PDB file of C-alpha atoms in Angstrom:
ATOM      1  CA  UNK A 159       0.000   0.000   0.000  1.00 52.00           C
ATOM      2  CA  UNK A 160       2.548   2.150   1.006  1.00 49.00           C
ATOM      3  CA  UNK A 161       4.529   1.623  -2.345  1.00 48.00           C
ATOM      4  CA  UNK A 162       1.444   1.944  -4.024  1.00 46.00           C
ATOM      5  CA  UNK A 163       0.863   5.966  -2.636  1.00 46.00           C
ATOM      6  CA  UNK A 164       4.654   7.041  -3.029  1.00 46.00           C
ATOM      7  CA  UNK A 165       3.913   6.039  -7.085  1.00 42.00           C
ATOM      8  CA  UNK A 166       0.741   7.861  -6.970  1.00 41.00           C
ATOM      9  CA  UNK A 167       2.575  11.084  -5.154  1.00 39.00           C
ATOM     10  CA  UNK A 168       5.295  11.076  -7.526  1.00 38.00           C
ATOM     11  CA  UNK A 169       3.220  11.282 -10.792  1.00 41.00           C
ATOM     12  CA  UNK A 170       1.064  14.565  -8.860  1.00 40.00           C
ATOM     13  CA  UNK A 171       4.507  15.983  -7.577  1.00 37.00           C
ATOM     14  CA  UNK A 172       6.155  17.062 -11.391  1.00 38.00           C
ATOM     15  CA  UNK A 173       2.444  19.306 -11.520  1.00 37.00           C
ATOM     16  CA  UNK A 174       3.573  21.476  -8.791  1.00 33.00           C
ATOM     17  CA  UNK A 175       6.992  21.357  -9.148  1.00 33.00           C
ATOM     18  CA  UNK A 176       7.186  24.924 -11.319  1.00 32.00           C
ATOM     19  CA  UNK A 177       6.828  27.309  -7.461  1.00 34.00           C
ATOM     20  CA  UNK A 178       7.103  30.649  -9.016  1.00 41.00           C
ATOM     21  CA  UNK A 179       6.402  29.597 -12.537  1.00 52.00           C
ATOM     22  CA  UNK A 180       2.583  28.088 -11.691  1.00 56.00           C
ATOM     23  CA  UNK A 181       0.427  30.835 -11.996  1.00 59.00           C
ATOM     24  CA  UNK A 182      -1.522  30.239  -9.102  1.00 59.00           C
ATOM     25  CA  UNK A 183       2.367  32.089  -7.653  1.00 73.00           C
ATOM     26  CA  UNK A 184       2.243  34.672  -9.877  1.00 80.00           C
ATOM     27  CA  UNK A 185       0.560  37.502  -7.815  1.00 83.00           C
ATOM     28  CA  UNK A 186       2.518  36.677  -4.767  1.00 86.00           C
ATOM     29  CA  UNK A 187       5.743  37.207  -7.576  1.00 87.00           C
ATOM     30  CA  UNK A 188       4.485  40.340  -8.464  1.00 88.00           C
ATOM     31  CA  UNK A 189       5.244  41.621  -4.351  1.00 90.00           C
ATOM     32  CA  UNK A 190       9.435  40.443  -4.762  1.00 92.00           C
ATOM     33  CA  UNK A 191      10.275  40.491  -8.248  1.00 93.00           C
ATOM     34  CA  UNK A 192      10.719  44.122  -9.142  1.00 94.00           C
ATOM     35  CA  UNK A 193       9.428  43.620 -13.143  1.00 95.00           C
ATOM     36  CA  UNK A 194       8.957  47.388 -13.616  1.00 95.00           C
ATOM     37  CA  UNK A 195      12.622  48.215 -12.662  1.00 96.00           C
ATOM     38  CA  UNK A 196      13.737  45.750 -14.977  1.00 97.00           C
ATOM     39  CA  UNK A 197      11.734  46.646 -18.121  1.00 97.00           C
ATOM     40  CA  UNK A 198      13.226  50.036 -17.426  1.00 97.00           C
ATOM     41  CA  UNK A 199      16.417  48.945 -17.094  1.00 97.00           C
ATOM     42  CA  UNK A 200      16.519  46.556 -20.010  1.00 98.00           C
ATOM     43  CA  UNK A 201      14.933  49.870 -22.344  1.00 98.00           C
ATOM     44  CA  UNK A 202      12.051  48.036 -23.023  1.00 98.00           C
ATOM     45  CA  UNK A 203       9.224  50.105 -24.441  1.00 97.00           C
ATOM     46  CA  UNK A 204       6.001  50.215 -26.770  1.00 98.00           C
ATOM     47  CA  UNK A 205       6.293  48.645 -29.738  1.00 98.00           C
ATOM     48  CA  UNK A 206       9.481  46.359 -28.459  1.00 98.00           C
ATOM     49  CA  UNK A 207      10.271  43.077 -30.281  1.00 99.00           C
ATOM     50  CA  UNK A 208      11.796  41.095 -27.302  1.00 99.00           C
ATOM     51  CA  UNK A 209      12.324  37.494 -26.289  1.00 99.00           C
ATOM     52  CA  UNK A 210      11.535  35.836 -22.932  1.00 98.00           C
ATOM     53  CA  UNK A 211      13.774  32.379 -23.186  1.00 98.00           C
ATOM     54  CA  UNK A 212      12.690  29.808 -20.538  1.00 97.00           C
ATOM     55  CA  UNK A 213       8.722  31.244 -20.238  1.00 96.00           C
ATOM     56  CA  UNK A 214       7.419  28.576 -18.291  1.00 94.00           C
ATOM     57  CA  UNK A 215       3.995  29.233 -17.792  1.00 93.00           C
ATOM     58  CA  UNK A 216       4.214  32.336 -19.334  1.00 94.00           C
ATOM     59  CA  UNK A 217       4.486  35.094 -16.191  1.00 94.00           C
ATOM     60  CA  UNK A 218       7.040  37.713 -17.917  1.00 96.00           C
ATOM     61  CA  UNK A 219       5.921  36.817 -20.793  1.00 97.00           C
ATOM     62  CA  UNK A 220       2.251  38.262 -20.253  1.00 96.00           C
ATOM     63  CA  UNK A 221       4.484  41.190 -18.207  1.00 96.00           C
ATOM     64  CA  UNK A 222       6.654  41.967 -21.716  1.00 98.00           C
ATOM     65  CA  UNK A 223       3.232  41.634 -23.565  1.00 98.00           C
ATOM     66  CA  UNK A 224       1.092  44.345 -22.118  1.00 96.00           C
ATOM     67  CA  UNK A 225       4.760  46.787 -21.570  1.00 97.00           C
ATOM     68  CA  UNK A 226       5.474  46.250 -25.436  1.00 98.00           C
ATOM     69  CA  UNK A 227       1.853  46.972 -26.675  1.00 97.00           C
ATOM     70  CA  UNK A 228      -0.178  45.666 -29.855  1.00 95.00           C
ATOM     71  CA  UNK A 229       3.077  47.113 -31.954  1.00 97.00           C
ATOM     72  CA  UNK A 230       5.573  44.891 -30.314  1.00 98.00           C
ATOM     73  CA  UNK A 231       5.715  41.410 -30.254  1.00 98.00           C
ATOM     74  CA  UNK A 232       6.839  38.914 -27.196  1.00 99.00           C
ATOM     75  CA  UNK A 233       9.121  35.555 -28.524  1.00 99.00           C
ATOM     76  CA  UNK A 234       7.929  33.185 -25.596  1.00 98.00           C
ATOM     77  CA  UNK A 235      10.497  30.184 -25.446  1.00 98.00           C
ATOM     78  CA  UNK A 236      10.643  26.757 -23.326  1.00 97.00           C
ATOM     79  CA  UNK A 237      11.812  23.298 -24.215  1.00 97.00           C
ATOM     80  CA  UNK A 238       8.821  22.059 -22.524  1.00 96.00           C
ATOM     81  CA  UNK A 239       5.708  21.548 -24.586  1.00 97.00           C
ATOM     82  CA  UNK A 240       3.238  21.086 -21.293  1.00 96.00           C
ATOM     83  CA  UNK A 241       4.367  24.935 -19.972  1.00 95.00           C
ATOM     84  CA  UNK A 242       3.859  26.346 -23.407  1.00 97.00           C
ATOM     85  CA  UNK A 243       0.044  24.594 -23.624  1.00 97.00           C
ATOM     86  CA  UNK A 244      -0.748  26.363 -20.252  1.00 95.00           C
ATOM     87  CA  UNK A 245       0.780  29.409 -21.495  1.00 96.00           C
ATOM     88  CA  UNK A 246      -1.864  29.262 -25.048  1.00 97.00           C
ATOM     89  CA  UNK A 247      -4.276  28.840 -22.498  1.00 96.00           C
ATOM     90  CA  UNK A 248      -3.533  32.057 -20.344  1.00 95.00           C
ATOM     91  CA  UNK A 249      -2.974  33.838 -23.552  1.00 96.00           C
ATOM     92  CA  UNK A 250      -6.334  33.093 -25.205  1.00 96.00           C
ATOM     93  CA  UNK A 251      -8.155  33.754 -21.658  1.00 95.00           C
ATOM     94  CA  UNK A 252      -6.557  37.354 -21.326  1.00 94.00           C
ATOM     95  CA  UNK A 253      -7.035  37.554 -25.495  1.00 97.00           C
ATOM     96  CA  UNK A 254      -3.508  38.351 -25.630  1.00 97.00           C
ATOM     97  CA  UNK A 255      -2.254  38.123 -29.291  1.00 97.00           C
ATOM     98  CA  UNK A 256       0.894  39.707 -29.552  1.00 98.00           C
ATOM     99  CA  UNK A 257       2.723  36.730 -28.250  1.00 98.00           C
ATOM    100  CA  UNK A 258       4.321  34.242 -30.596  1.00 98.00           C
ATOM    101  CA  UNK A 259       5.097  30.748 -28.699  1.00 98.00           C
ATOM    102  CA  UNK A 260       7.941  29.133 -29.893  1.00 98.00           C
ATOM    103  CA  UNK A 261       9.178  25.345 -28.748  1.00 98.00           C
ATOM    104  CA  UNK A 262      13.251  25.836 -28.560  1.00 98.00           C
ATOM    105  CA  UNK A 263      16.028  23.069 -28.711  1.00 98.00           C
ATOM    106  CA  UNK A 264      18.460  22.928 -25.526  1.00 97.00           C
ATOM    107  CA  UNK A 265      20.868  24.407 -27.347  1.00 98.00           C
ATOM    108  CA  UNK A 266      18.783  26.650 -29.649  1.00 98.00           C
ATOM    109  CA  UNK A 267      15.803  29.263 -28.792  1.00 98.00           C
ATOM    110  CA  UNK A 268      15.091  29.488 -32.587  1.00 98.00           C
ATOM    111  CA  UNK A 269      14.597  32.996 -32.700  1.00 99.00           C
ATOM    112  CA  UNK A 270      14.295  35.330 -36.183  1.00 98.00           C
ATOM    113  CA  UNK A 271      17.336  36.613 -37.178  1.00 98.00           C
ATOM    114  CA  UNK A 272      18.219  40.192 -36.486  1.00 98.00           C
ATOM    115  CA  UNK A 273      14.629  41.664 -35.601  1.00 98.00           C
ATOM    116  CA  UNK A 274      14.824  41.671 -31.897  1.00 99.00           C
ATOM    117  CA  UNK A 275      15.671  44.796 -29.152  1.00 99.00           C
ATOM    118  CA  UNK A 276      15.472  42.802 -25.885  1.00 99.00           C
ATOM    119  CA  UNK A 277      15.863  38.918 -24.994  1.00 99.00           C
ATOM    120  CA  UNK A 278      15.707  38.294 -21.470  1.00 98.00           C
ATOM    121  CA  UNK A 279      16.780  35.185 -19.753  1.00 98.00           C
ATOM    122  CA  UNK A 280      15.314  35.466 -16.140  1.00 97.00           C
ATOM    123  CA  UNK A 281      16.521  32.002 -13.767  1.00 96.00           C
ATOM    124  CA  UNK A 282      16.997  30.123 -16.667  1.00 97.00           C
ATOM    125  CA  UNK A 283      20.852  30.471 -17.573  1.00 98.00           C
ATOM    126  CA  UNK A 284      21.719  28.519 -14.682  1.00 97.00           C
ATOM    127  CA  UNK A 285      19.677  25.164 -16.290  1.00 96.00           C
ATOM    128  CA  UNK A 286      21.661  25.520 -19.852  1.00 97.00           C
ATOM    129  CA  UNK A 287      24.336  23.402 -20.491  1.00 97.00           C
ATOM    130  CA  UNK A 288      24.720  24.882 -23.962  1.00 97.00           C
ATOM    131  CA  UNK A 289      24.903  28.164 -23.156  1.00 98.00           C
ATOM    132  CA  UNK A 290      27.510  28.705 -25.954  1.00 98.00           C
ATOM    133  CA  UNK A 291      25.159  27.808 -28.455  1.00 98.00           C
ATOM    134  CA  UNK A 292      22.486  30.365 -26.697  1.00 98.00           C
ATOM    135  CA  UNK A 293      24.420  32.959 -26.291  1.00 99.00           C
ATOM    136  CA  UNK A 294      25.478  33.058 -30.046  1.00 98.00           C
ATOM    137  CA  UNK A 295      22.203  32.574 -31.315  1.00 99.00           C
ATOM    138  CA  UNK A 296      20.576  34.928 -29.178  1.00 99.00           C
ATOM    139  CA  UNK A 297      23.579  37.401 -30.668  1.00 98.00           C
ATOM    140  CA  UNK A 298      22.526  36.382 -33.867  1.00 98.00           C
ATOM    141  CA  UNK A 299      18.853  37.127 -33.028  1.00 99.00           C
ATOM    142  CA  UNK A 300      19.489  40.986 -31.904  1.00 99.00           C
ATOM    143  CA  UNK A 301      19.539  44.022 -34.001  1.00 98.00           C
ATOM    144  CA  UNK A 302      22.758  46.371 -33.485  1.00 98.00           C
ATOM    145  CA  UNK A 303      22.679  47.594 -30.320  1.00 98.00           C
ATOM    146  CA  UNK A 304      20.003  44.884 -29.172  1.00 98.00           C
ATOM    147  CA  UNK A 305      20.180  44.155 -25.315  1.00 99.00           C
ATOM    148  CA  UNK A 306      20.506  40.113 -23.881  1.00 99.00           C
ATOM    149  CA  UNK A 307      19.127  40.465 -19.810  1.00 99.00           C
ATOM    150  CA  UNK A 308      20.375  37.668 -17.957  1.00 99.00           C
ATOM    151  CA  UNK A 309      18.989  37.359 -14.080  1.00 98.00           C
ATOM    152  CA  UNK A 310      19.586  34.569 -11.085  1.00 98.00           C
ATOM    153  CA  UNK A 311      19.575  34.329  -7.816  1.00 96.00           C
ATOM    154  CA  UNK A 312      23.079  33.434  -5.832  1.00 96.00           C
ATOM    155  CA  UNK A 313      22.538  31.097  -3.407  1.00 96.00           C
ATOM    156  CA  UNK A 314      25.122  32.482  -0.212  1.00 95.00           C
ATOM    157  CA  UNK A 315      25.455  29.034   0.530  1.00 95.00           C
ATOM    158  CA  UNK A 316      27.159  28.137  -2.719  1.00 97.00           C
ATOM    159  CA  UNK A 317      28.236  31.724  -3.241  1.00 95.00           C
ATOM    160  CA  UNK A 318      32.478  30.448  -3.054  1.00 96.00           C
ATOM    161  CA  UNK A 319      31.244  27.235  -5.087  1.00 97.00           C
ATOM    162  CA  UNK A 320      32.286  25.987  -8.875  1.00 97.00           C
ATOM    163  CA  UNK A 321      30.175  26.891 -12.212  1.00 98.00           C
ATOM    164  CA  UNK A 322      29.148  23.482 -11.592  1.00 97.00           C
ATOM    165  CA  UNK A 323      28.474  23.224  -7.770  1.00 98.00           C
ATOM    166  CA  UNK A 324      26.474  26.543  -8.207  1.00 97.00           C
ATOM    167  CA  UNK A 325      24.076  24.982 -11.069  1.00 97.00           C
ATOM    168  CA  UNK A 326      23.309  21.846  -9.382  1.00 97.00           C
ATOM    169  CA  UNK A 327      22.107  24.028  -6.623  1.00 96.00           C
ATOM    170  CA  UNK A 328      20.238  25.884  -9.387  1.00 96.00           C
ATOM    171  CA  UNK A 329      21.874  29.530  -8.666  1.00 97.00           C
ATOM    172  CA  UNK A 330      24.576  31.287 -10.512  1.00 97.00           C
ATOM    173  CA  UNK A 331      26.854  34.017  -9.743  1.00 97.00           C
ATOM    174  CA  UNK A 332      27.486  36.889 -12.101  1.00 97.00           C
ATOM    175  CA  UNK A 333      31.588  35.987 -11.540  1.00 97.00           C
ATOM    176  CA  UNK A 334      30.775  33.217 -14.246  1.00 98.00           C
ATOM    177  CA  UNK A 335      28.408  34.537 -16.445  1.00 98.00           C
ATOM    178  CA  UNK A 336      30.038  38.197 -17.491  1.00 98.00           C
ATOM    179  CA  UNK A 337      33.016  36.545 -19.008  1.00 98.00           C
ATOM    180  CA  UNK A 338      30.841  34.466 -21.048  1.00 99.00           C
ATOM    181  CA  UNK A 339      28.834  37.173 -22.513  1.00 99.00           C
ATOM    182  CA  UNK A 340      31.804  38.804 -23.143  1.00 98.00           C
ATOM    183  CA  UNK A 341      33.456  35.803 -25.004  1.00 98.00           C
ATOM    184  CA  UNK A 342      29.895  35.700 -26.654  1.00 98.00           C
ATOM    185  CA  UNK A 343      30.929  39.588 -28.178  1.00 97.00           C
ATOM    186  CA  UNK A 344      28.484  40.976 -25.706  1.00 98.00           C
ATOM    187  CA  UNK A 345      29.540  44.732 -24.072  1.00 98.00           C
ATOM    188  CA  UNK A 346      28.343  44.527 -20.665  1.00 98.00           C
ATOM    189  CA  UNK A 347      26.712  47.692 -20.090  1.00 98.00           C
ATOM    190  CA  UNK A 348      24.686  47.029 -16.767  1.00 97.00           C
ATOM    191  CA  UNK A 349      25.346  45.317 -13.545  1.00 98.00           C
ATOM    192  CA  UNK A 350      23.655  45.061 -10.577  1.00 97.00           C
ATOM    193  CA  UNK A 351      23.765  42.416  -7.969  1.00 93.00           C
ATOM    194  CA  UNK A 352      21.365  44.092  -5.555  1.00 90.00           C
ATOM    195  CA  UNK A 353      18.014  43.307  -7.560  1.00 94.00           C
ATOM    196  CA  UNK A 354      16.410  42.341  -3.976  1.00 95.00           C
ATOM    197  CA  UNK A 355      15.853  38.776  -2.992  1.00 95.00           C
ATOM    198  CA  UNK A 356      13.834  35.798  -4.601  1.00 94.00           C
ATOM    199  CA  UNK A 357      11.179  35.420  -3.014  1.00 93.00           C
ATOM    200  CA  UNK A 358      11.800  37.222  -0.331  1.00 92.00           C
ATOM    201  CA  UNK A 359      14.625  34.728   0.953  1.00 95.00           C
ATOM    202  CA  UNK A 360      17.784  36.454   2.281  1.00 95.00           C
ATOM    203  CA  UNK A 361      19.709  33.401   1.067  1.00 95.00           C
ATOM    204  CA  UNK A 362      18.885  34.273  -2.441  1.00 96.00           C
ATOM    205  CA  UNK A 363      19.997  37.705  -3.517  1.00 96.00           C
ATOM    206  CA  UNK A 364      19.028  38.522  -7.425  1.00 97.00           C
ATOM    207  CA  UNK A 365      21.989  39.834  -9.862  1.00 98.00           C
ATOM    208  CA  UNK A 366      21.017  41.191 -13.258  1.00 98.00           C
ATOM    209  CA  UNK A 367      23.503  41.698 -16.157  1.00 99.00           C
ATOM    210  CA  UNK A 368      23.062  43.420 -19.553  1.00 99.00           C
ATOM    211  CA  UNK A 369      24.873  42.835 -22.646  1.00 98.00           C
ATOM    212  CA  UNK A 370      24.590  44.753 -25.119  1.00 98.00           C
ATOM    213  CA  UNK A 371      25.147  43.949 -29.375  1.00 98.00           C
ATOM    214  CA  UNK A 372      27.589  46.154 -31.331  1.00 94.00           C
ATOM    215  CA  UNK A 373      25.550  48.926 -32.814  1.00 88.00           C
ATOM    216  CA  UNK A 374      28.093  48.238 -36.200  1.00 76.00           C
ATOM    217  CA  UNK A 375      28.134  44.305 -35.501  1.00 57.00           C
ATOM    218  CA  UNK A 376      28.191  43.219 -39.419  1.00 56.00           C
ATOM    219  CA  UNK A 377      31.368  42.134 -39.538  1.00 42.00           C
ATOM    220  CA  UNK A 378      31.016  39.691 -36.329  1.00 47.00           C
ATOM    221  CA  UNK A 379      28.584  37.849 -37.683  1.00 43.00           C
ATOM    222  CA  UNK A 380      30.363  35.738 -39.546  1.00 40.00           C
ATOM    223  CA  UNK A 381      32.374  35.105 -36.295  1.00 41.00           C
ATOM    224  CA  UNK A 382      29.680  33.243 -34.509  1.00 40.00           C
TER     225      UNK A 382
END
């Protein structure tokens, strides 16, 4: 019998393992993460064409939607068909149209080439072993000038850890992730590591860093 219920409880578990992510959270996420300040720091605007890679459910991505307006357009990414299905559903419930849902590769978002001003990757770089291949696709993806937004929470208590012991703890510090923007051709143009703390948990203070694409970046492309 016993047996029989820890089967049973870990078939339900995977439906409310996304915290955060399940909408049910979102509200309460609205009180700690400060989406506002970010927008603004990213420069997104009306009539934006940005990217939201790892959407989950779909919670920036409705955010970026209503900020950009009916003349921008929101790329929502995941890997995980489930997450984008609930996201269609949220999106034909609020009659949101100006979101395009794409199903990405681990190592490829499959964005359009060249047409995009923001991608954001919010507590998602920490899960991609391929982040090589992301970063120069999502390079590939921005106009000149065109801003990638990477956020994550550092853990303290893996704060003086490895790339690797941080990630299997699912944080990240920023001490990793600027030089590989950077080998990526990004020009790091904002960084903050006082973004507040996920959800509200003093063990997890948020870090944001934004790279930004050559404004004359032609001749890179063929680099990448």
């Amino acid at each position: 019998m016993n047996a029989v219920i820890g089967v049973i409880i870990l078939l339900i578990f995977p439906l409310f393992g996304f915290g955060q992510y399940a909408e049910y959270d979102w509200q309460e996420r609205d009180e700690w993460m400060p989406v506002e300040r970010i927008f603004k720091l990213a420069g997104i605007e009306n009539g934006s064409q940005v990217a939201d890679i790892g959407c989950h459910e779909g919670y920036l991505s409705i955010h970026l939607a209503n900020a950009v307006g009916k003349g921008g357009k929101v790329y929502a990414v995941d890997v995980r068909r489930d997450r984008l299905d609930l996201l269609r559903d949220h999106l034909k419930t609020r009659w949101i149209r100006n979101v395009k849902v794409i199903l990405g590769d681990y190592d490829n978002p499959k964005l359009p080439e060249g047409q995009l001003d923001v991608v954001m990757i919010i507590d998602t770089y920490h899960e991609m072993n391929d982040y090589k291949d992301i970063l120069k696709h999502v390079y590939k993806a921005l106009k000149p000038g065109g801003r990638l937004v990477i956020l994550e929470k550092m853990k303290r208590r893996v704060r003086s850890g490895t790339r690797a012991e941080q990630t299997d703890a699912h944080s990240l510090s920023h001490k990793y992730v600027r030089p590989e923007m950077e080998a990526a051709q990004f020009i790091i143009t904002k960084e903050i590591d006082d973004l507040g703390d996920w959800e509200n948990d003093a063990d997890k203070p948020m870090w944001l860093l934004i790279g930004e694409k050559e404004k004359d970046s032609k001749w890179r492309s063929g680099k990448l």
